[in-house]
Amino acid sequence: MKIIENIKELVTAIKRWQSNRKTIGFVPTMGALHEGHLSLIKAARKECERVVVSIFVNPMQFGPEEDFSQYPRDLKKDKRLLKLEKTNLLFIPKTEEIYPEDFNTKVIVDEKLTNTLCGINRPEHFAGVSTMVTKLLILVRPQVVYFGQKDYQQVLVIRRIIKDLNLGCKLEMLPTSRETDGLAKSSRNTYLSSEERQAAANIYKALKLAESMLQVGERNPKEVIEAVRKTLRVESSIEIEYIATKNAETLEDLNVLAGKVLVALAVKLGKARLIDNIIVEVPSGSV
Amino acid sequence: MKIIENIKELVTAIKRWQSNRKTIGFVPTMGALHEGHLSLIKAARKECERVVVSIFVNPMQFGPEEDFSQYPRDLKKDKRLLKLEKTNLLFIPKTEEIYPEDFNTKVIVDEKLTNTLCGINRPEHFAGVSTMVTKLLILVRPQVVYFGQKDYQQVLVIRRIIKDLNLGCKLEMLPTSRETDGLAKSSRNTYLSSEERQAAANIYKALKLAESMLQVGERNPKEVIEAVRKTLRVESSIEIEYIATKNAETLEDLNVLAGKVLVALAVKLGKARLIDNIIVEVPSGSV
C-alpha cells in the first residue's frame, strides 16, 4: 500500500494509473475505520482495478461547537485494516495541504438539499463536505466513489455535485453497516458510555417501527414521526434533534407518505450526535 | 475543426487526446469573437498541441436587468475565424446541456475577491462565471487556459478556483487588445452609437493619465481617482459605475499606492456597460 501525504505525489500516482487505463475506486473517509468503511473498500476492491482511500478529518465540515478536536483518530489501526483490504493507495493529507492559508473557494448545493435535516443545525456542514469531496474527486478522478447510506443526505449532495460539475464518476451507495442490535456503525459510537450504548439500540428500533407502519399502510407522516418519537423517548438519555419523513430523491416534505420515502433522524446521546435513516418503497395506491 | 454540442462527445474527444498525451490549450468565450479572443487563441495555438474554444453565452453570469438576450451572437463568423486560427475543437453547448433543469450547484469565491469592483453591482456575476468555468475546466482538462486582462477580476477569481480545487491547469493572462484610440476590444462595443464610440476613447485616456500620475510619483489614491473621474466627465454621455485603485493581487484597498497597483473602472455608455483596467508597478520607496 502506497501512502501519500501531498497532492503533487497523488496527482503523479493517479496520472500513471490513468495512462495505463486502470479503473479507480475511491473511498473518502475521516478515518477511525469501522466495518461500514470496510464494506465500501471491499466493494471498490471487487469492482475496480485500483483502490484509493483518503483519511482526512475535514475541519471545514465541523461547526465551531462540534467535535473536530475530539473526533477519534487511530491511524495505526486504520493502516493495518487498509492493508488487509488490499488498498492500493492511502492519501492522508495534512490540513494545510488541503486548505492552504489563502484558500477561499466553496462548492455549495442549493438549500433544498442542504438546508434541511442535518443542514438545519449544521449550517456550514454540507459546504464543507462538498468543497472537500469535490477537491478529492478532481484529484483522484475515480470511476466509482463509494459512500454509506448512513450519511444519506451527504450522498444526495455529492451525487448532485458529480452531475452538475461533470465530475464523470459514478456514486455507489452501500447499505448502512449495523451492530447486532441494529445500531448503525459510526466512528462516533466510541463516545458512548455503556448505558448510552444500550439506549442507542432504540434508534434503529424506532426506524424499524416506522418501516412496519409504512408496510401496513400508514400514510400520515405525523403518525409515523410521533411513533418514532415515542420509541426514542423510552430512553430519557436520548435527546431528539429531528425526526423527518421526506421524499428520498428530493428531500421535499410529503403530505402523504408514498413513493420512495426517507425516514431520517438525528439525536444527541451523551457526547455523541448520532444519525440514522431508512428508505422505504411505499406503493402509491392504497394498501 | 471538430464542432461538438454535447458533453458526452466532448469527454470522448478529450479522453482520446489525453491518452495520446496531447497538451490542450483552452479559450472559453461567449462568442462574438474579436481580436482580443483571437490573441488568446493564437497563444494557445503556439503553446499547445490541441486548441479547444468554447462559445457559450452563460445565462448564470447575467443579472436579471442585464443584456443576456441582446448579447451579440454571430456563430457563422465565429466559426470562420476559429477555422482560420486552426482551432481543433469548438464546443458550443446549448443552455440545457450546461444547466439541466435540476442543476443546483455553485462554485463561489470569498467576497474579498468577488464583492468588490464589478461584483458590487453584479452580485451573482462571479458565481455564474466561476461555476461555469469550473465545469468547463473539469470537462476540457487543459494544461493552459487563456483569459484577457480586460476581465482582470475574473482572472483573479478563476486563478483562485484553479488553485483551491486543484484543477491542475495554468491560467495565462494576455494583455487587453485595444482599438487604435485605445478603447479595449469588447463584444459589447457594438452597442455603441458613433458618438458614444468616440466618447469611449476617453476611458483609456483616463487610465493612461492615472498611469502617468503613478509614474511621476503620485501615491494618493484619491488624487488618482479624481483625475480619472474628471477625464471621464469630459464626456457627459459616460456614466461612471466605479473607479478604483486596488492591490492588484488581493483587490484590497490601498491607502498609499505602492506595489502592483490595479486601476480599474466600469462605466455605462448608452446601452453598453464597459470595463477596463491597467496594472502599474509602483516602486514602494519614494520617487
XYZ file of C-alpha atoms in Angstrom:
574
model
C 0.000 0.000 0.000
C 1.387 3.329 -1.094
C 0.956 6.098 1.483
C 0.908 9.626 0.113
C 0.670 12.843 2.091
C 0.871 15.525 -0.566
C -1.180 16.474 -3.578
C 1.688 16.551 -6.055
C 2.603 12.910 -5.454
C -1.051 11.927 -5.520
C -1.510 13.544 -8.942
C 1.554 11.710 -10.266
C 0.306 8.345 -8.995
C -3.177 8.875 -10.426
C -1.792 10.007 -13.793
C 0.262 6.852 -14.066
C -2.798 4.661 -13.455
C -4.850 6.698 -15.870
C -2.350 6.359 -18.674
C -2.363 2.594 -18.024
C -6.166 2.766 -18.202
C -6.673 1.337 -14.724
C -10.128 1.821 -13.240
C -10.049 3.585 -9.883
C -12.436 3.085 -6.975
C -12.323 5.746 -4.263
C -13.452 5.723 -0.640
C -13.109 9.104 1.106
C -13.138 8.765 4.913
C -12.316 10.623 8.106
C -10.505 7.544 9.453
C -11.328 5.664 12.676
C -12.385 2.989 10.226
C -15.137 0.536 11.092
C -16.977 -2.203 9.226
C -19.055 0.387 7.394
C -15.937 1.820 5.742
C -14.553 -1.652 5.128
C -17.696 -2.695 3.252
C -17.134 0.273 0.922
C -13.496 -0.646 0.424
C -14.390 -4.294 -0.247
C -16.857 -3.167 -2.925
C -14.214 -0.936 -4.510
C -11.702 -3.817 -4.401
C -14.164 -6.091 -6.158
C -15.222 -3.635 -8.833
C -12.122 -1.585 -9.649
C -8.515 -2.297 -10.542
C -7.098 0.275 -8.133
C -8.480 1.261 -4.732
C -7.754 4.687 -3.254
C -8.782 5.569 0.306
C -8.383 9.016 1.829
C -8.284 9.787 5.537
C -8.832 13.426 6.347
C -10.718 14.826 9.323
C -12.071 17.812 7.418
C -12.208 20.891 9.696
C -14.440 22.719 7.179
C -17.345 20.355 7.841
C -17.346 20.762 11.636
C -19.163 23.624 13.334
C -17.344 25.733 15.965
C -19.112 23.866 18.826
C -18.632 20.427 17.299
C -16.260 17.543 17.946
C -13.438 18.256 15.474
C -10.667 18.015 18.057
C -12.206 15.003 19.851
C -13.054 13.103 16.665
C -11.443 9.644 17.050
C -8.135 9.151 15.241
C -6.258 5.843 15.055
C -4.037 5.927 12.014
C -2.003 2.893 13.007
C -5.055 0.663 13.201
C -6.530 2.247 10.053
C -3.381 1.460 8.070
C -3.437 -2.139 9.240
C -7.092 -2.556 8.208
C -6.498 -0.903 4.839
C -3.569 -3.218 4.083
C -5.736 -6.233 4.903
C -8.285 -4.986 2.360
C -5.531 -4.632 -0.265
C -5.916 -0.902 -0.625
C -3.504 0.359 -3.287
C -3.153 3.951 -2.176
C -3.853 5.765 1.078
C -3.988 9.558 0.873
C -3.528 11.236 4.275
C -3.033 14.948 3.660
C -2.258 17.470 6.363
C -4.835 20.241 6.809
C -2.574 22.864 5.204
C -2.176 20.653 2.131
C -5.938 20.722 1.554
C -6.583 24.244 2.818
C -3.544 26.473 2.342
C -3.748 29.792 4.157
C -5.209 31.689 1.189
C -7.842 29.026 0.390
C -11.075 30.822 -0.494
C -13.406 28.696 -2.625
C -16.631 26.908 -1.761
C -18.699 24.398 -3.654
C -22.288 24.672 -2.496
C -25.523 22.908 -3.341
C -28.885 24.648 -3.291
C -30.606 24.761 0.067
C -33.417 22.405 -0.957
C -30.902 19.615 -0.338
C -28.723 21.318 2.262
C -30.967 23.483 4.459
C -32.993 20.576 5.820
C -32.369 17.553 8.086
C -28.742 17.783 9.300
C -28.220 21.091 7.467
C -30.520 22.986 9.819
C -28.333 22.542 12.887
C -25.106 22.255 10.930
C -25.388 25.235 8.540
C -21.847 25.089 7.131
C -21.514 21.312 7.245
C -22.506 20.465 3.680
C -20.478 23.309 2.148
C -17.515 21.772 3.974
C -18.309 18.273 2.759
C -18.993 19.258 -0.828
C -15.941 21.504 -1.210
C -13.693 18.815 0.213
C -15.191 15.946 -1.774
C -15.076 17.996 -5.000
C -11.364 18.588 -4.443
C -10.781 14.895 -3.809
C -12.794 13.788 -6.846
C -10.886 16.228 -9.073
C -7.595 14.860 -7.715
C -8.377 11.131 -7.655
C -10.594 11.041 -10.770
C -12.185 7.727 -9.843
C -14.629 5.798 -11.986
C -16.606 4.998 -8.832
C -16.781 6.724 -5.456
C -18.332 4.875 -2.503
C -20.483 6.177 0.360
C -22.632 4.538 3.016
C -26.354 5.104 3.358
C -25.948 6.294 6.946
C -24.923 9.685 5.567
C -27.817 9.715 3.136
C -28.141 13.495 2.810
C -24.427 13.668 2.051
C -24.941 11.086 -0.687
C -27.626 13.238 -2.330
C -25.482 16.363 -2.109
C -22.450 14.692 -3.635
C -24.498 12.965 -6.321
C -25.815 16.434 -7.241
C -22.283 17.882 -7.470
C -20.951 14.988 -9.513
C -23.723 15.556 -12.027
C -23.648 19.355 -12.005
C -19.870 19.730 -12.236
C -19.490 16.840 -14.692
C -17.061 15.021 -12.441
C -17.576 11.917 -14.542
C -17.740 9.315 -11.807
C -20.459 7.060 -10.505
C -21.508 7.290 -6.866
C -22.277 3.921 -5.341
C -24.226 3.939 -2.078
C -23.938 0.859 0.134
C -26.272 -0.173 2.967
C -25.537 1.065 6.466
C -23.463 -1.434 8.446
C -25.071 -2.216 11.805
C -24.213 -3.792 15.121
C -26.180 -6.941 16.040
C -28.753 -4.815 17.907
C -29.188 -2.600 14.854
C -27.156 0.452 15.878
C -25.565 1.997 12.802
C -21.793 1.663 12.892
C -20.172 5.028 13.366
C -16.809 6.300 14.500
C -18.742 8.417 16.991
C -20.184 5.358 18.774
C -16.929 5.277 20.747
C -18.183 8.398 22.580
C -20.999 6.356 24.205
C -20.876 5.074 27.789
C -22.130 1.504 28.185
C -25.555 2.759 29.348
C -25.748 5.132 26.406
C -24.664 2.339 24.090
C -27.613 0.249 25.293
C -30.033 3.150 24.922
C -28.741 3.726 21.383
C -30.305 0.460 20.240
C -33.646 2.267 20.363
C -32.702 4.392 17.361
C -32.887 1.520 14.895
C -35.891 0.026 16.720
C -37.708 3.300 16.141
C -36.813 3.283 12.441
C -37.934 -0.337 12.077
C -41.236 0.596 13.685
C -41.655 3.364 11.098
C -40.927 0.835 8.355
C -43.546 -1.570 9.722
C -46.133 1.201 9.911
C -45.484 2.117 6.285
C -45.677 -1.533 5.299
C -49.079 -2.000 6.918
C -50.481 1.104 5.236
C -49.852 4.140 7.425
C -49.586 7.158 5.102
C -49.715 10.027 7.576
C -46.251 11.494 8.267
C -47.347 12.860 11.642
C -48.367 9.406 12.878
C -45.072 7.872 11.795
C -42.967 10.672 13.273
C -44.920 10.524 16.536
C -44.395 6.764 16.837
C -40.654 7.178 16.234
C -40.560 9.939 18.823
C -42.344 7.788 21.418
C -39.960 4.890 20.835
C -36.937 7.133 21.258
C -38.384 8.774 24.379
C -38.394 5.456 26.191
C -34.736 6.278 26.753
C -34.538 9.567 28.623
C -30.865 9.946 27.709
C -31.796 10.358 24.047
C -32.265 13.999 23.035
C -34.031 14.289 19.697
C -32.643 16.775 17.170
C -35.018 15.889 14.356
C -37.226 13.096 13.054
C -38.403 13.563 9.475
C -40.124 11.796 6.624
C -39.111 13.056 3.184
C -39.223 12.272 -0.493
C -35.985 10.281 -0.677
C -34.949 11.763 -4.045
C -35.637 15.454 -3.453
C -35.824 15.698 0.373
C -39.136 17.517 -0.055
C -41.776 17.143 2.631
C -44.588 14.697 1.971
C -48.227 15.224 2.970
C -48.940 11.618 2.163
C -46.224 9.024 2.537
C -45.831 7.431 -0.894
C -43.090 6.543 -3.334
C -39.520 6.307 -2.106
C -39.806 7.548 1.488
C -36.845 8.520 3.646
C -37.287 8.286 7.404
C -34.322 10.076 8.944
C -33.340 11.228 12.396
C -30.576 12.791 14.424
C -30.232 12.520 18.182
C -27.813 13.537 20.888
C -26.817 10.838 23.277
C -24.234 11.857 25.855
C -21.351 13.401 23.930
C -22.365 11.776 20.639
C -24.555 13.190 17.891
C -25.866 10.132 16.029
C -27.776 9.946 12.758
C -29.598 7.106 11.055
C -32.185 6.579 8.332
C -34.113 4.032 6.359
C -35.630 4.230 2.897
C -38.961 2.503 2.339
C -40.606 1.963 -1.042
C -44.256 2.749 -0.425
C -46.725 1.866 -3.165
C -48.578 4.998 -4.310
C -52.031 3.348 -4.341
C -53.919 2.109 -1.275
C -52.739 -0.940 0.677
C -12.248 21.863 -36.840
C -14.445 19.493 -34.897
C -17.681 21.077 -33.686
C -19.260 19.458 -30.622
C -22.531 20.410 -28.969
C -22.857 17.859 -26.183
C -20.826 16.958 -23.136
C -20.611 13.251 -23.853
C -18.874 13.757 -27.192
C -16.620 16.393 -25.678
C -15.492 13.989 -22.963
C -14.742 11.320 -25.574
C -12.687 13.703 -27.693
C -10.712 14.989 -24.692
C -10.061 11.448 -23.421
C -8.607 10.470 -26.774
C -6.197 13.408 -26.712
C -5.269 12.704 -23.127
C -4.413 9.088 -23.785
C -2.244 10.298 -26.684
C -0.647 12.752 -24.241
C -1.538 15.811 -26.271
C -1.296 19.128 -24.455
C -4.536 21.086 -24.553
C -4.920 24.867 -24.574
C -8.393 26.172 -23.831
C -10.083 29.503 -24.541
C -13.574 29.837 -23.022
C -15.606 32.607 -24.705
C -19.133 33.933 -25.102
C -18.604 34.225 -28.866
C -18.902 37.420 -30.945
C -15.182 36.955 -31.259
C -12.868 39.916 -31.697
C -9.113 40.403 -31.822
C -8.897 40.013 -28.047
C -10.199 36.457 -28.251
C -8.055 35.753 -31.296
C -4.900 36.782 -29.460
C -5.750 34.179 -26.795
C -6.362 31.516 -29.422
C -3.108 32.360 -31.219
C -1.225 31.951 -27.934
C -2.924 28.595 -27.317
C -2.085 27.511 -30.892
C 1.554 28.419 -30.361
C 1.947 26.769 -26.959
C -0.275 23.678 -27.052
C -0.784 20.717 -29.358
C -4.572 20.940 -29.318
C -6.699 24.087 -29.088
C -10.213 23.962 -27.672
C -12.514 27.003 -27.798
C -15.933 27.140 -26.188
C -18.722 29.531 -27.128
C -21.456 29.766 -24.538
C -23.396 32.874 -23.555
C -23.725 31.890 -19.912
C -27.113 32.975 -18.535
C -25.925 32.386 -14.953
C -23.472 35.292 -15.141
C -26.012 37.876 -16.307
C -28.224 39.759 -13.858
C -31.988 39.965 -14.448
C -31.697 43.544 -15.823
C -28.641 42.803 -17.942
C -28.073 42.195 -21.642
C -28.257 38.396 -21.875
C -30.825 38.370 -24.676
C -29.192 41.268 -26.566
C -25.643 39.971 -26.198
C -24.177 39.810 -29.741
C -24.150 36.383 -31.362
C -22.596 35.602 -34.746
C -21.783 31.926 -34.837
C -21.172 31.830 -38.576
C -18.473 34.488 -38.424
C -17.035 32.967 -35.207
C -16.643 29.578 -36.877
C -14.882 31.150 -39.846
C -12.440 32.988 -37.561
C -11.788 29.883 -35.466
C -11.003 27.806 -38.550
C -8.532 30.457 -39.707
C -6.786 30.165 -36.335
C -6.600 26.357 -36.733
C -8.756 25.651 -33.715
C -9.052 21.872 -33.232
C -12.313 21.724 -31.347
C -15.187 24.150 -30.907
C -17.582 23.351 -28.060
C -20.956 25.109 -28.452
C -23.331 23.619 -25.883
C -26.995 24.517 -25.611
C -28.055 26.034 -22.273
C -29.851 22.837 -21.171
C -26.665 20.855 -21.796
C -24.770 23.006 -19.277
C -27.663 23.664 -16.899
C -30.191 20.819 -16.941
C -33.448 21.611 -15.168
C -32.338 20.132 -11.826
C -28.949 21.888 -11.836
C -28.254 23.109 -8.309
C -24.553 23.617 -7.605
C -22.487 26.773 -7.287
C -18.775 27.336 -7.089
C -18.116 30.555 -5.209
C -15.058 32.510 -4.186
C -14.836 34.507 -0.983
C -16.195 38.030 -1.161
C -12.802 39.684 -0.763
C -12.334 38.956 -4.462
C -15.969 38.943 -5.550
C -17.804 41.598 -3.524
C -15.786 44.491 -4.893
C -15.362 46.261 -8.253
C -17.762 44.604 -10.730
C -19.154 42.309 -8.021
C -20.886 45.170 -6.202
C -23.351 45.924 -8.984
C -23.341 42.376 -10.359
C -23.805 40.319 -7.172
C -24.357 36.943 -8.857
C -21.994 37.536 -11.758
C -18.877 35.869 -10.399
C -20.740 32.855 -9.021
C -22.049 32.414 -12.570
C -18.603 32.788 -14.089
C -16.840 30.546 -11.624
C -19.417 27.745 -11.708
C -19.396 27.730 -15.488
C -15.619 27.915 -15.864
C -15.129 25.171 -13.255
C -17.441 22.905 -15.244
C -15.550 23.676 -18.451
C -12.133 23.130 -16.871
C -13.261 19.786 -15.437
C -14.536 18.755 -18.879
C -11.707 20.061 -21.068
C -8.848 19.394 -18.611
C -6.472 21.776 -20.353
C -2.834 22.315 -19.453
C -3.347 26.041 -20.047
C -6.474 28.209 -20.016
C -6.324 31.698 -21.513
C -8.027 34.917 -20.423
C -7.600 38.585 -21.322
C -6.603 41.256 -18.835
C -9.744 43.278 -19.603
C -11.656 40.947 -17.287
C -8.992 41.192 -14.615
C -11.223 40.460 -11.621
C -12.458 37.346 -13.418
C -8.833 36.280 -13.900
C -8.178 36.552 -10.158
C -11.351 34.617 -9.299
C -10.581 31.797 -11.714
C -6.941 31.646 -10.679
C -8.196 31.208 -7.096
C -10.532 28.350 -8.086
C -7.906 26.574 -10.151
C -5.622 26.582 -7.131
C -8.264 25.810 -4.493
C -9.972 22.994 -6.388
C -6.695 21.556 -7.719
C -7.820 21.856 -11.313
C -4.238 21.332 -12.390
C -4.024 23.889 -15.170
C -2.131 27.102 -15.653
C -4.011 30.342 -16.249
C -2.315 32.583 -18.766
C -3.449 36.194 -18.836
C -2.814 38.163 -22.039
C -2.820 41.948 -22.464
C -6.066 43.675 -23.352
C -6.431 44.131 -27.124
C -7.227 47.730 -27.999
C -8.525 49.792 -30.896
C -6.114 52.392 -32.308
C -7.575 55.055 -29.995
C -7.058 52.768 -27.008
C -10.607 51.509 -26.439
C -10.485 47.955 -25.102
C -11.896 45.499 -27.631
C -15.172 44.084 -26.390
C -18.131 42.328 -27.940
C -20.256 44.990 -26.245
C -18.625 47.827 -28.232
C -21.125 47.001 -30.988
C -23.815 48.532 -28.737
C -22.217 51.996 -29.111
C -23.535 54.685 -31.457
C -20.837 56.523 -33.399
C -20.945 59.444 -30.920
C -20.697 57.038 -27.984
C -17.869 55.217 -29.713
C -15.929 58.482 -29.915
C -16.653 59.306 -26.276
C -15.456 55.824 -25.277
C -11.888 56.738 -26.239
C -11.781 58.751 -23.014
C -11.821 55.587 -20.925
C -8.322 54.544 -21.901
C -7.133 58.168 -21.880
C -8.237 58.364 -18.260
C -6.398 55.154 -17.378
C -3.249 56.367 -19.140
C -3.436 59.586 -17.133
C -3.591 57.501 -13.934
C -0.555 55.571 -15.102
C 1.374 58.795 -15.782
C 0.481 60.162 -12.362
C 1.761 56.994 -10.711
C 4.915 57.138 -12.804
C 5.694 60.691 -11.717
C 5.191 59.853 -8.061
C 1.547 60.369 -7.126
C 0.780 57.976 -4.262
C -2.609 59.240 -3.096
C -5.476 57.075 -4.350
C -7.978 59.943 -4.054
C -5.941 62.162 -6.360
C -5.635 59.458 -8.987
C -9.307 58.522 -8.819
C -10.345 62.175 -9.012
C -8.177 62.752 -12.093
C -9.678 59.703 -13.799
C -13.164 60.904 -12.894
C -12.509 64.363 -14.352
C -11.193 62.895 -17.580
C -14.246 60.665 -17.964
C -16.614 63.529 -17.125
C -15.450 65.480 -20.168
C -17.902 63.214 -21.985
C -21.333 63.750 -20.477
C -22.606 60.525 -22.054
C -20.281 58.496 -19.804
C -21.942 57.404 -16.572
C -19.376 56.211 -14.020
C -20.150 52.989 -12.123
C -16.861 52.815 -10.265
C -13.255 53.955 -10.425
C -10.928 52.154 -8.040
C -7.289 51.672 -7.167
C -6.502 48.318 -5.572
C -3.723 45.959 -4.642
C -3.619 44.005 -7.906
C -3.064 40.653 -6.191
C -5.641 40.806 -3.393
C -8.016 43.583 -4.576
C -7.590 45.180 -1.169
C -7.827 48.950 -0.891
C -4.600 50.892 -0.694
C -4.007 53.949 1.442
C -0.759 54.595 -0.362
C -0.370 53.498 -3.955
C 2.594 51.141 -3.986
C 3.492 47.734 -5.301
C 1.418 46.193 -8.095
C -1.451 48.665 -8.409
C -4.668 47.972 -10.295
C -6.567 50.962 -11.633
C -9.969 49.668 -12.720
C -13.231 51.207 -13.811
C -16.677 50.425 -15.125
C -18.888 52.886 -16.967
C -22.215 52.923 -18.713
C -22.245 54.461 -22.146
C -25.588 54.291 -23.930
C -26.682 50.670 -23.807
C -23.186 49.368 -23.099
C -21.557 48.672 -19.758
C -17.818 48.859 -20.419
C -14.920 47.900 -18.167
C -11.209 48.499 -18.440
C -8.122 48.467 -16.244
C -4.392 48.897 -16.118
C -1.813 47.458 -13.766
C 1.109 49.668 -12.797
C 4.203 48.535 -10.913
C 4.841 51.309 -8.418
C 8.145 51.265 -6.524
C 7.475 51.141 -2.773
C 10.068 53.815 -1.910
C 9.871 57.475 -2.867
C 10.372 58.597 -6.495
